[in-house]
PDB file of C-alpha atoms in Angstrom:
ATOM      1  CA  LEU A   1     -82.373 -21.596  57.056  1.00  0.00           C
ATOM      2  CA  ILE A   2     -78.756 -20.576  56.696  1.00  0.00           C
ATOM      3  CA  GLY A   3     -76.902 -19.922  59.875  1.00  0.00           C
ATOM      4  CA  GLY A   4     -73.558 -19.970  61.519  1.00  0.00           C
ATOM      5  CA  PRO A   5     -71.331 -18.081  63.907  1.00  0.00           C
ATOM      6  CA  GLY A   6     -70.319 -14.559  63.005  1.00  0.00           C
ATOM      7  CA  PHE A   7     -70.627 -13.857  59.336  1.00  0.00           C
ATOM      8  CA  CYS A   8     -70.350 -17.498  58.243  1.00  0.00           C
ATOM      9  CA  GLY A   9     -74.033 -17.751  57.252  1.00  0.00           C
ATOM     10  CA  ASN A  10     -73.880 -14.472  55.261  1.00  0.00           C
ATOM     11  CA  ASP A  11     -70.661 -15.523  53.593  1.00  0.00           C
ATOM     12  CA  PHE A  12     -72.100 -18.844  52.637  1.00  0.00           C
ATOM     13  CA  TYR A  13     -75.273 -17.184  51.315  1.00  0.00           C
ATOM     14  CA  GLY A  14     -73.130 -14.861  49.130  1.00  0.00           C
ATOM     15  CA  PHE A  15     -71.078 -17.818  47.870  1.00  0.00           C
ATOM     16  CA  MET A  16     -74.230 -19.804  47.115  1.00  0.00           C
ATOM     17  CA  VAL A  17     -75.790 -16.918  45.173  1.00  0.00           C
ATOM     18  CA  GLU A  18     -72.643 -16.290  43.099  1.00  0.00           C
ATOM     19  CA  LYS A  19     -72.309 -20.030  42.321  1.00  0.00           C
ATOM     20  CA  ALA A  20     -75.993 -20.239  41.394  1.00  0.00           C
ATOM     21  CA  LYS A  21     -75.601 -17.246  39.042  1.00  0.00           C
ATOM     22  CA  GLY A  22     -72.477 -18.756  37.494  1.00  0.00           C
ATOM     23  CA  GLU A  23     -74.239 -22.074  36.861  1.00  0.00           C
ATOM     24  CA  ASP A  24     -77.582 -20.489  36.079  1.00  0.00           C
ATOM     25  CA  ASP A  25     -79.183 -22.574  38.821  1.00  0.00           C
ATOM     26  CA  LYS A  26     -82.844 -21.520  38.493  1.00  0.00           C
ATOM     27  CA  ASN A  27     -83.837 -23.632  41.467  1.00  0.00           C
ATOM     28  CA  ILE A  28     -81.817 -21.422  43.812  1.00  0.00           C
ATOM     29  CA  LEU A  29     -82.176 -18.129  41.942  1.00  0.00           C
ATOM     30  CA  ASN A  30     -85.963 -18.351  41.787  1.00  0.00           C
ATOM     31  CA  ASN A  31     -86.186 -19.021  45.532  1.00  0.00           C
ATOM     32  CA  LEU A  32     -83.748 -16.514  47.052  1.00  0.00           C
ATOM     33  CA  GLN A  33     -86.523 -14.771  48.957  1.00  0.00           C
ATOM     34  CA  ARG A  34     -87.238 -18.038  50.828  1.00  0.00           C
ATOM     35  CA  PHE A  35     -83.803 -18.223  52.479  1.00  0.00           C
ATOM     36  CA  VAL A  36     -83.642 -17.016  56.065  1.00  0.00           C
ATOM     37  CA  LEU A  37     -80.281 -15.932  57.416  1.00  0.00           C
ATOM     38  CA  CYS A  38     -79.429 -15.990  61.133  1.00  0.00           C
ATOM     39  CA  ARG A  39     -76.486 -16.115  63.466  1.00  0.00           C
ATOM     40  CA  THR A  40     -75.733 -18.999  65.827  1.00  0.00           C
ATOM     41  CA  SER A  41     -73.191 -19.488  68.529  1.00  0.00           C
ATOM     42  CA  SER A  42     -71.527 -22.389  66.681  1.00  0.00           C
ATOM     43  CA  GLY A  43     -71.583 -24.406  63.484  1.00  0.00           C
ATOM     44  CA  HIS A  44     -72.605 -27.665  65.130  1.00  0.00           C
ATOM     45  CA  ALA A  45     -75.833 -29.517  64.321  1.00  0.00           C
ATOM     46  CA  TYR A  46     -77.387 -28.514  67.656  1.00  0.00           C
ATOM     47  CA  SER A  47     -77.384 -24.937  66.355  1.00  0.00           C
ATOM     48  CA  VAL A  48     -80.475 -25.843  64.393  1.00  0.00           C
ATOM     49  CA  ASP A  49     -82.260 -25.785  67.758  1.00  0.00           C
ATOM     50  CA  GLU A  50     -80.843 -22.361  68.413  1.00  0.00           C
ATOM     51  CA  MET A  51     -82.072 -21.099  65.050  1.00  0.00           C
ATOM     52  CA  LEU A  52     -85.536 -22.544  65.460  1.00  0.00           C
ATOM     53  CA  SER A  53     -85.936 -21.160  68.970  1.00  0.00           C
ATOM     54  CA  SER A  54     -85.292 -17.657  67.725  1.00  0.00           C
ATOM     55  CA  GLU A  55     -88.546 -15.743  67.580  1.00  0.00           C
ATOM     56  CA  GLY A  56     -87.201 -13.682  64.634  1.00  0.00           C
ATOM     57  CA  VAL A  57     -86.538 -16.837  62.632  1.00  0.00           C
ATOM     58  CA  ARG A  58     -89.897 -18.366  63.550  1.00  0.00           C
ATOM     59  CA  SER A  59     -91.758 -15.278  62.406  1.00  0.00           C
ATOM     60  CA  LYS A  60     -89.950 -15.381  59.050  1.00  0.00           C
ATOM     61  CA  ILE A  61     -90.774 -19.003  58.353  1.00  0.00           C
ATOM     62  CA  THR A  62     -94.238 -18.856  56.901  1.00  0.00           C
ATOM     63  CA  ASP A  63     -94.306 -22.185  55.090  1.00  0.00           C
ATOM     64  CA  ALA A  64     -95.534 -24.646  57.707  1.00  0.00           C
ATOM     65  CA  LYS A  65     -94.298 -27.647  55.691  1.00  0.00           C
ATOM     66  CA  VAL A  66     -90.778 -26.284  55.566  1.00  0.00           C
ATOM     67  CA  PHE A  67     -90.865 -25.576  59.303  1.00  0.00           C
ATOM     68  CA  LYS A  68     -92.162 -29.076  59.978  1.00  0.00           C
ATOM     69  CA  ASP A  69     -89.453 -30.616  57.751  1.00  0.00           C
ATOM     70  CA  VAL A  70     -86.758 -28.595  59.530  1.00  0.00           C
ATOM     71  CA  GLU A  71     -88.048 -29.774  62.901  1.00  0.00           C
ATOM     72  CA  LYS A  72     -87.965 -33.395  61.678  1.00  0.00           C
ATOM     73  CA  LEU A  73     -84.386 -32.985  60.478  1.00  0.00           C
ATOM     74  CA  ASN A  74     -83.447 -31.353  63.742  1.00  0.00           C
ATOM     75  CA  PHE A  75     -84.920 -34.333  65.632  1.00  0.00           C
ATOM     76  CA  PHE A  76     -82.881 -36.677  63.429  1.00  0.00           C
ATOM     77  CA  PHE A  77     -79.678 -34.834  64.248  1.00  0.00           C
ATOM     78  CA  ARG A  78     -80.426 -34.909  67.958  1.00  0.00           C
ATOM     79  CA  LEU A  79     -81.177 -38.619  67.679  1.00  0.00           C
ATOM     80  CA  MET A  80     -77.851 -39.212  65.990  1.00  0.00           C
ATOM     81  CA  ASP A  81     -76.122 -37.457  68.886  1.00  0.00           C
ATOM     82  CA  THR A  82     -78.044 -39.140  71.681  1.00  0.00           C
ATOM     83  CA  ASP A  83     -79.249 -42.532  70.351  1.00  0.00           C
ATOM     84  CA  GLU A  84     -77.397 -43.343  67.122  1.00  0.00           C
ATOM     85  CA  GLU A  85     -78.784 -46.897  67.030  1.00  0.00           C
ATOM     86  CA  ARG A  86     -82.196 -45.394  66.131  1.00  0.00           C
ATOM     87  CA  ALA A  87     -81.025 -43.031  63.399  1.00  0.00           C
ATOM     88  CA  TYR A  88     -79.989 -44.467  60.018  1.00  0.00           C
ATOM     89  CA  TYR A  89     -78.875 -42.854  56.813  1.00  0.00           C
ATOM     90  CA  GLY A  90     -77.526 -44.127  53.551  1.00  0.00           C
ATOM     91  CA  LEU A  91     -79.365 -46.418  51.221  1.00  0.00           C
ATOM     92  CA  LYS A  92     -77.879 -49.736  52.549  1.00  0.00           C
ATOM     93  CA  ASP A  93     -78.639 -49.080  56.248  1.00  0.00           C
ATOM     94  CA  VAL A  94     -82.056 -47.537  55.563  1.00  0.00           C
ATOM     95  CA  ARG A  95     -83.094 -50.380  53.347  1.00  0.00           C
ATOM     96  CA  ARG A  96     -82.128 -52.883  56.092  1.00  0.00           C
ATOM     97  CA  ALA A  97     -84.152 -50.909  58.666  1.00  0.00           C
ATOM     98  CA  VAL A  98     -87.146 -50.739  56.281  1.00  0.00           C
ATOM     99  CA  ASP A  99     -86.904 -54.491  55.607  1.00  0.00           C
ATOM    100  CA  HIS A 100     -87.132 -55.109  59.386  1.00  0.00           C
ATOM    101  CA  GLY A 101     -90.132 -52.762  59.771  1.00  0.00           C
ATOM    102  CA  ALA A 102     -88.056 -50.522  61.984  1.00  0.00           C
ATOM    103  CA  VAL A 103     -88.728 -47.149  60.324  1.00  0.00           C
ATOM    104  CA  SER A 104     -91.373 -44.918  61.818  1.00  0.00           C
ATOM    105  CA  GLU A 105     -90.413 -41.911  59.683  1.00  0.00           C
ATOM    106  CA  LEU A 106     -88.377 -41.724  56.477  1.00  0.00           C
ATOM    107  CA  LEU A 107     -86.833 -38.466  55.377  1.00  0.00           C
ATOM    108  CA  VAL A 108     -85.855 -38.281  51.709  1.00  0.00           C
ATOM    109  CA  SER A 109     -84.216 -35.344  49.989  1.00  0.00           C
ATOM    110  CA  ASP A 110     -86.149 -33.717  47.130  1.00  0.00           C
ATOM    111  CA  ASP A 111     -83.031 -34.109  45.004  1.00  0.00           C
ATOM    112  CA  VAL A 112     -83.540 -37.893  45.046  1.00  0.00           C
ATOM    113  CA  PHE A 113     -86.995 -37.508  43.499  1.00  0.00           C
ATOM    114  CA  ARG A 114     -85.663 -35.121  40.861  1.00  0.00           C
ATOM    115  CA  GLY A 115     -82.691 -37.403  40.108  1.00  0.00           C
ATOM    116  CA  LYS A 116     -82.229 -40.368  37.851  1.00  0.00           C
ATOM    117  CA  GLU A 117     -85.252 -42.567  37.216  1.00  0.00           C
ATOM    118  CA  GLU A 118     -83.724 -45.758  38.529  1.00  0.00           C
ATOM    119  CA  GLU A 119     -82.567 -44.101  41.756  1.00  0.00           C
ATOM    120  CA  ARG A 120     -86.028 -42.475  42.207  1.00  0.00           C
ATOM    121  CA  LYS A 121     -87.737 -45.843  41.821  1.00  0.00           C
ATOM    122  CA  VAL A 122     -85.635 -47.338  44.614  1.00  0.00           C
ATOM    123  CA  TYR A 123     -86.640 -44.555  47.027  1.00  0.00           C
ATOM    124  CA  VAL A 124     -90.294 -44.627  45.951  1.00  0.00           C
ATOM    125  CA  GLU A 125     -90.309 -48.315  46.864  1.00  0.00           C
ATOM    126  CA  LEU A 126     -88.780 -47.570  50.237  1.00  0.00           C
ATOM    127  CA  VAL A 127     -91.367 -44.819  50.941  1.00  0.00           C
ATOM    128  CA  GLU A 128     -94.191 -47.196  49.983  1.00  0.00           C
ATOM    129  CA  ALA A 129     -92.807 -49.971  52.208  1.00  0.00           C
ATOM    130  CA  VAL A 130     -92.575 -47.582  55.173  1.00  0.00           C
ATOM    131  CA  LYS A 131     -96.185 -46.452  54.594  1.00  0.00           C
ATOM    132  CA  GLU A 132     -97.377 -50.048  54.330  1.00  0.00           C
ATOM    133  CA  ALA A 133     -95.723 -50.799  57.668  1.00  0.00           C
ATOM    134  CA  GLY A 134     -97.555 -47.842  59.265  1.00  0.00           C
ATOM    135  CA  GLY A 135     -94.722 -45.275  59.139  1.00  0.00           C
ATOM    136  CA  GLU A 136     -94.517 -41.879  57.565  1.00  0.00           C
TER     137      GLU A 136
END
């Protein structure tokens, strides 16, 4: 989902496509049809709710996993706004929460798993620790 007030989402999409072409970024170029553009009333994190509540956007999102992931990310943003003591990000803070068994759900970017082997191993260990503790 790419959204924003006015033409911000469209402008960003154009910028992203041009940059991807210039850098021959196959990951973006091969998936252009998967991007969904929409307008929101603002550029704040709560606008994700606005995008997801749009029937037009919902009908365009056919990949249930993507939709579920977006909803999880949206929940995380809301939690950061309303109860920041329960939402952690960054390796140091997340590792501390995992060590205390305080993680019910761990969100990890795909980029991490495609990155350097030593970094990937760290996050794989975190994911396994969360699962062992009964989290997702």
